[in-house]
Coordinates of C-alpha atoms in Angstrom, one line a residue:
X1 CA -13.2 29.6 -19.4
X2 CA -11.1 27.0 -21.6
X3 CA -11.1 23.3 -20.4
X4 CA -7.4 23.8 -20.1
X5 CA -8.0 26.8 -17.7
X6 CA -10.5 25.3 -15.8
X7 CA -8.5 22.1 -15.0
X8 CA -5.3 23.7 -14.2
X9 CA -7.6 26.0 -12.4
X10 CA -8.6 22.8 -10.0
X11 CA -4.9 22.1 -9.8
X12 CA -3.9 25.3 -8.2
X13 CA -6.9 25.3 -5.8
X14 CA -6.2 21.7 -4.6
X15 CA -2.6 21.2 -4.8
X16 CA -2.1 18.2 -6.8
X17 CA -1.8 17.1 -10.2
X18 CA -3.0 13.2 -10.5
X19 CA 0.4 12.9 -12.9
X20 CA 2.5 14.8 -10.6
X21 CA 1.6 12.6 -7.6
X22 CA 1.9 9.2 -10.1
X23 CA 5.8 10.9 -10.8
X24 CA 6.0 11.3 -7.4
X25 CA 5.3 7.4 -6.7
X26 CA 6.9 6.7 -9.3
X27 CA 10.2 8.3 -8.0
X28 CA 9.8 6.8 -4.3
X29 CA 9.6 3.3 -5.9
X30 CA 13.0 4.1 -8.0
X31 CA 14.8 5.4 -4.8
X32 CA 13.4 3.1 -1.7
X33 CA 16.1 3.3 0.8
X34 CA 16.2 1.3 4.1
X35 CA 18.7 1.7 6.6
X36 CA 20.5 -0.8 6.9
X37 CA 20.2 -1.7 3.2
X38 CA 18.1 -5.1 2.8
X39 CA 20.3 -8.1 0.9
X40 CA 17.6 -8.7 -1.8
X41 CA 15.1 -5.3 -2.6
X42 CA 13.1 -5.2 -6.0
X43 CA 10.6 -2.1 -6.7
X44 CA 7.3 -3.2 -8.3
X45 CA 4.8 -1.4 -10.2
X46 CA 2.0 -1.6 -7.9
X47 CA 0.8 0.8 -4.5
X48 CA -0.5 -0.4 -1.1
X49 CA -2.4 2.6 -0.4
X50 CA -3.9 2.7 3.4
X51 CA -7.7 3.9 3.9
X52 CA -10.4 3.2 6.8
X53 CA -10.8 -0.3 6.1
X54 CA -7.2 -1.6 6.3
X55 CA -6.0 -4.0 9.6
X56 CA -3.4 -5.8 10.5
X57 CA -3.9 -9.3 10.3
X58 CA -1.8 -11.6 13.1
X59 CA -1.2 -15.1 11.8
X60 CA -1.2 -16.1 15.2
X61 CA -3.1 -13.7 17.9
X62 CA -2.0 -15.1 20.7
X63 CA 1.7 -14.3 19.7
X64 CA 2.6 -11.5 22.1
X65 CA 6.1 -10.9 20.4
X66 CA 3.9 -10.2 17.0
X67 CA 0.9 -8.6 18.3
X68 CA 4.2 -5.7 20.4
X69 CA 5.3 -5.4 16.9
X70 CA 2.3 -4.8 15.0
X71 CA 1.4 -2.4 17.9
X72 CA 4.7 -0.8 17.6
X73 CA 4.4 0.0 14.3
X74 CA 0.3 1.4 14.6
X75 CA 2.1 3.8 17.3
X76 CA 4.8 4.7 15.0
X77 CA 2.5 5.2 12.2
X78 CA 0.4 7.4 13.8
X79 CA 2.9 9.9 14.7
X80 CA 4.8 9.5 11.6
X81 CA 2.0 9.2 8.5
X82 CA -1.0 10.5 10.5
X83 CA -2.5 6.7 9.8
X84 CA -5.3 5.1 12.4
X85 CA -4.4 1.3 12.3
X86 CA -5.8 -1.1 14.0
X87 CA -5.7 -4.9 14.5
X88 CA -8.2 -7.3 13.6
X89 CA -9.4 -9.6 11.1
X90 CA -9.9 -7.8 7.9
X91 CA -11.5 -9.3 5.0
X92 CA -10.5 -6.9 2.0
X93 CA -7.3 -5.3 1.7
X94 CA -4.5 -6.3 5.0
X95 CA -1.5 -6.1 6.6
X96 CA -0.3 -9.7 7.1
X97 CA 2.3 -10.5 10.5
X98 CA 3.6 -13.6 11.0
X99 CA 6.3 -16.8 11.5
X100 CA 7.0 -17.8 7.9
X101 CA 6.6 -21.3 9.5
X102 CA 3.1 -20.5 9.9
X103 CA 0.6 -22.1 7.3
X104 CA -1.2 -18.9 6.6
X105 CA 2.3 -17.1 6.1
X106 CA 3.2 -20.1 4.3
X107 CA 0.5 -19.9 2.0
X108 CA 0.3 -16.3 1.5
X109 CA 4.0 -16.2 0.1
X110 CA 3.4 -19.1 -2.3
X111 CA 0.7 -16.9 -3.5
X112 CA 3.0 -13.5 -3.8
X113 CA 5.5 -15.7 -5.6
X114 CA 8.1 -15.6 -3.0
X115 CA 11.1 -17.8 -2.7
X116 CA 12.9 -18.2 0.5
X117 CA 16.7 -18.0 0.4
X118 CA 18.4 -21.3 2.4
X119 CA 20.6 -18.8 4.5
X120 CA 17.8 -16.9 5.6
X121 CA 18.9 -16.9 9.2
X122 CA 16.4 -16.9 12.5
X123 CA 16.4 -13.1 12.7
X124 CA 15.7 -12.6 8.9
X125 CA 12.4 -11.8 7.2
X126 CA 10.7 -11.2 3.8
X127 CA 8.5 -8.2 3.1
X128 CA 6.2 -8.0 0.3
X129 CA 3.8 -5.3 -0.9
X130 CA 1.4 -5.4 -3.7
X131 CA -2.0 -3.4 -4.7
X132 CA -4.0 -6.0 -2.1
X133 CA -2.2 -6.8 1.3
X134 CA 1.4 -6.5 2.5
X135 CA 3.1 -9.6 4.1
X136 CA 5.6 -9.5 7.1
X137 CA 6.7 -12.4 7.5
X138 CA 10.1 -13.3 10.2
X139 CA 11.8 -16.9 10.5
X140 CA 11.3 -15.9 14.3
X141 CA 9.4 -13.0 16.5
X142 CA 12.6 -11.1 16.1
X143 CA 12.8 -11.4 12.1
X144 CA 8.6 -10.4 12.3
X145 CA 10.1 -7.3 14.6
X146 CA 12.8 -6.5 12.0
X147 CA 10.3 -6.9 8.9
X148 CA 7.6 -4.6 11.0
X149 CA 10.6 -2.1 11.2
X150 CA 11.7 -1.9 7.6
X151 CA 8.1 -1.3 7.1
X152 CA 8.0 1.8 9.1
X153 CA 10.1 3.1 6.4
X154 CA 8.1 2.3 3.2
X155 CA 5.6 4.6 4.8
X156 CA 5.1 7.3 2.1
X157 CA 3.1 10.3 2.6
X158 CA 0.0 10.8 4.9
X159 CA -3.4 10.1 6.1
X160 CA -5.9 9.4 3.1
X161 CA -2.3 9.8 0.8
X162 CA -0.6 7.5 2.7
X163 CA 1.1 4.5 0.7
X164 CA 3.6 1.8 0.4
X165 CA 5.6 1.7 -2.5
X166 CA 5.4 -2.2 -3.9
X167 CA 8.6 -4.0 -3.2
X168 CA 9.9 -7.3 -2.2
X169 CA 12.6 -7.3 0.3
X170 CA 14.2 -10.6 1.5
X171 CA 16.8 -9.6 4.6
X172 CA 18.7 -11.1 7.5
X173 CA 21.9 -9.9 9.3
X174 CA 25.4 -10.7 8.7
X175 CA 26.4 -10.7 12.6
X176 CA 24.7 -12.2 15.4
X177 CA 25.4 -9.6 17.7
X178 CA 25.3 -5.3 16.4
X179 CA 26.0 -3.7 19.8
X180 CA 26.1 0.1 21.0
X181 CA 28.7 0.7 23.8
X182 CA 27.7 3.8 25.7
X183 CA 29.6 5.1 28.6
X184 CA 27.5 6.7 30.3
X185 CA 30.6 8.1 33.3
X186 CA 31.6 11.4 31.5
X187 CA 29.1 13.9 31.7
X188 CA 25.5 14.0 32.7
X189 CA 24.2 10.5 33.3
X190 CA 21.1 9.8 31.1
X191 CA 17.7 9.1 32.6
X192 CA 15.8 6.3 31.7
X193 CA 13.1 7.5 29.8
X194 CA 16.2 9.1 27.2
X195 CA 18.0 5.5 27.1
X196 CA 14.3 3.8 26.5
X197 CA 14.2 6.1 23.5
X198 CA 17.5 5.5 22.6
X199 CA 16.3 1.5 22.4
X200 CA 13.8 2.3 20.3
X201 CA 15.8 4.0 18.0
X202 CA 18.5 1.2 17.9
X203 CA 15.8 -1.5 17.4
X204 CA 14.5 0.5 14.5
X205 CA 18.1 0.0 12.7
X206 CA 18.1 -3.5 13.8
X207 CA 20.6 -3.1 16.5
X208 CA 20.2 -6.0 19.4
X209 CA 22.5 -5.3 22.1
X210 CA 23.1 -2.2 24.3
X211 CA 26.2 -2.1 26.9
X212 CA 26.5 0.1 29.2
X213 CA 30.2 1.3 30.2
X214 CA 30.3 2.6 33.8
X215 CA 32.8 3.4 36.5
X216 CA 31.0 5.4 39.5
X217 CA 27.6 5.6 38.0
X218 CA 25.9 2.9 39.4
X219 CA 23.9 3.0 42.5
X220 CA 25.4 0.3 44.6
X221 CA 23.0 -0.9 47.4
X222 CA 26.1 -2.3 49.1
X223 CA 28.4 0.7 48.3
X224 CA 26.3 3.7 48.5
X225 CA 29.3 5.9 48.3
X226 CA 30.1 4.2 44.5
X227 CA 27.6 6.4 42.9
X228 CA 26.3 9.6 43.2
X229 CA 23.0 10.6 44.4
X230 CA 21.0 11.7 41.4
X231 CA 24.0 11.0 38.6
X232 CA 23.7 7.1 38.8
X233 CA 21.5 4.3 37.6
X234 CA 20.4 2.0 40.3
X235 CA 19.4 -1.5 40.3
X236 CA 16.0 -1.4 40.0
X237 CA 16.5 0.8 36.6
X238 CA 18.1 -1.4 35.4
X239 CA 16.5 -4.2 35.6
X240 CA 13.5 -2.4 33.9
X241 CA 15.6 -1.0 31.3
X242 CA 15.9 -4.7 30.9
X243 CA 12.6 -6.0 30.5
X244 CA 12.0 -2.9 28.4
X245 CA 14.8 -3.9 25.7
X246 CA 13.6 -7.6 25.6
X247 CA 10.2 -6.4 24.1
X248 CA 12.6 -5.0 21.6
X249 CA 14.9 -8.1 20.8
X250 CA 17.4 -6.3 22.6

């Protein structure tokens, strides 16, 4: 058998050609799309590519805000990419989370070459992604949350082909408040577990309010007759539909 047969003999059995899958990185890089589009995005040459050895590094552990959103995004990259994150203190190749006020942040961007805009608000963040580490870094927990969110969609690919494309994304939003209105009186009334996934889906675009619109569907401790039994949300679900959206800068 040629040389020529023989490798595109491996090529069939395996299912991958090395210059099909650079193309195909190549192509991802050309066409990264985040919804909602960052301000400032530039595609780079370079690949983080995950493997065994990767962590997320926290700036500051004892952040709770940060360590949620690192943890947020493990969970999501678990189901999404088939990846096995964790969190520690990894000395090779990282995931960085942080305050850019932080002087590890700090120092890490001055290294990546990264300039901050002056009108980068308190919810904005910069992402940036080369060969070695990807930084996340927010002007507050909320910007970290938004920066770990855009993340979740640079995720290319999975397990051992998992990657990042290499990019450098400066973002921040244009209104304080981006609010859903849901009326939850015509038809059935949602249960909480569907409006807890509905707040993780509005957190992953960035969204940071949620208002309910309600006429007889709220179970009134002093008004029992106000809402019906099993087609109403009562106090206490809301109030931990509450605490639930805080964790998610809602």
């Amino acid at each position: 058998m040629s040389a020529l047969l023989l490798f595109l003999s491996l090529v069939i059995v395996s299912g991958e050609c090395p210059g099909v899958v650079h193309a195909q990185e190549a192509a991802s890089r050309a066409a990264i799309q985040v919804i909602p589009r960052p301000r400032e995005i530039a595609a780079t040459s370079e690949t983080f590519r995950f493997n065994k050895d990767v962590r997320i590094v926290l700036a500051d552990p004892r952040s709770f805000d940060d360590r949620f959103a690192a943890e947020d995004f493990i969970a999501d990259a678990r189901e999404a990419a088939k990846l096995d994150l964790r969190i520690g203190n990894g000395s090779g190749r990282s995931m960085l989370v942080g305050k850019i006020g932080h002087a590890r942040i700090a120092a890490a961007l001055r290294n990546a070459g990264v300039t901050l805009p002056a009108k980068l608000n308190d919810e904005g963040y910069v992402v940036t992604v080369d060969a070695n580490q990807i930084i996340v870094a927010g002007q507050t927990e909320a910007g970290t949350f938004y920066g770990m969110q855009t993340l979740k969609q640079l995720v290319r690919g999975e397990g051992a082909e998992a990657y990042v494309p290499g990019v450098k994304i400066t973002d921040w939003p244009a209104m304080r408040w981006r609010a859903v209105s849901d009326d939850i009186s015509r038809g059935p009334v949602p249960t909480v577990d569907y409006i807890k996934r509905q707040l993780r889906t509005f957190a992953a675009f960035k969204l940071n309010m949620h208002s309910f619109y309600m006429e007889h569907t709220f179970a009134s401790d002093t008004h029992p007759l106000i809402g019906p039994t099993g087609g109403s949300l009562t106090p206490a679900e809301i109030r931990e539909l509450v605490i639930y959206a805080r964790k998610y800068h809602i």
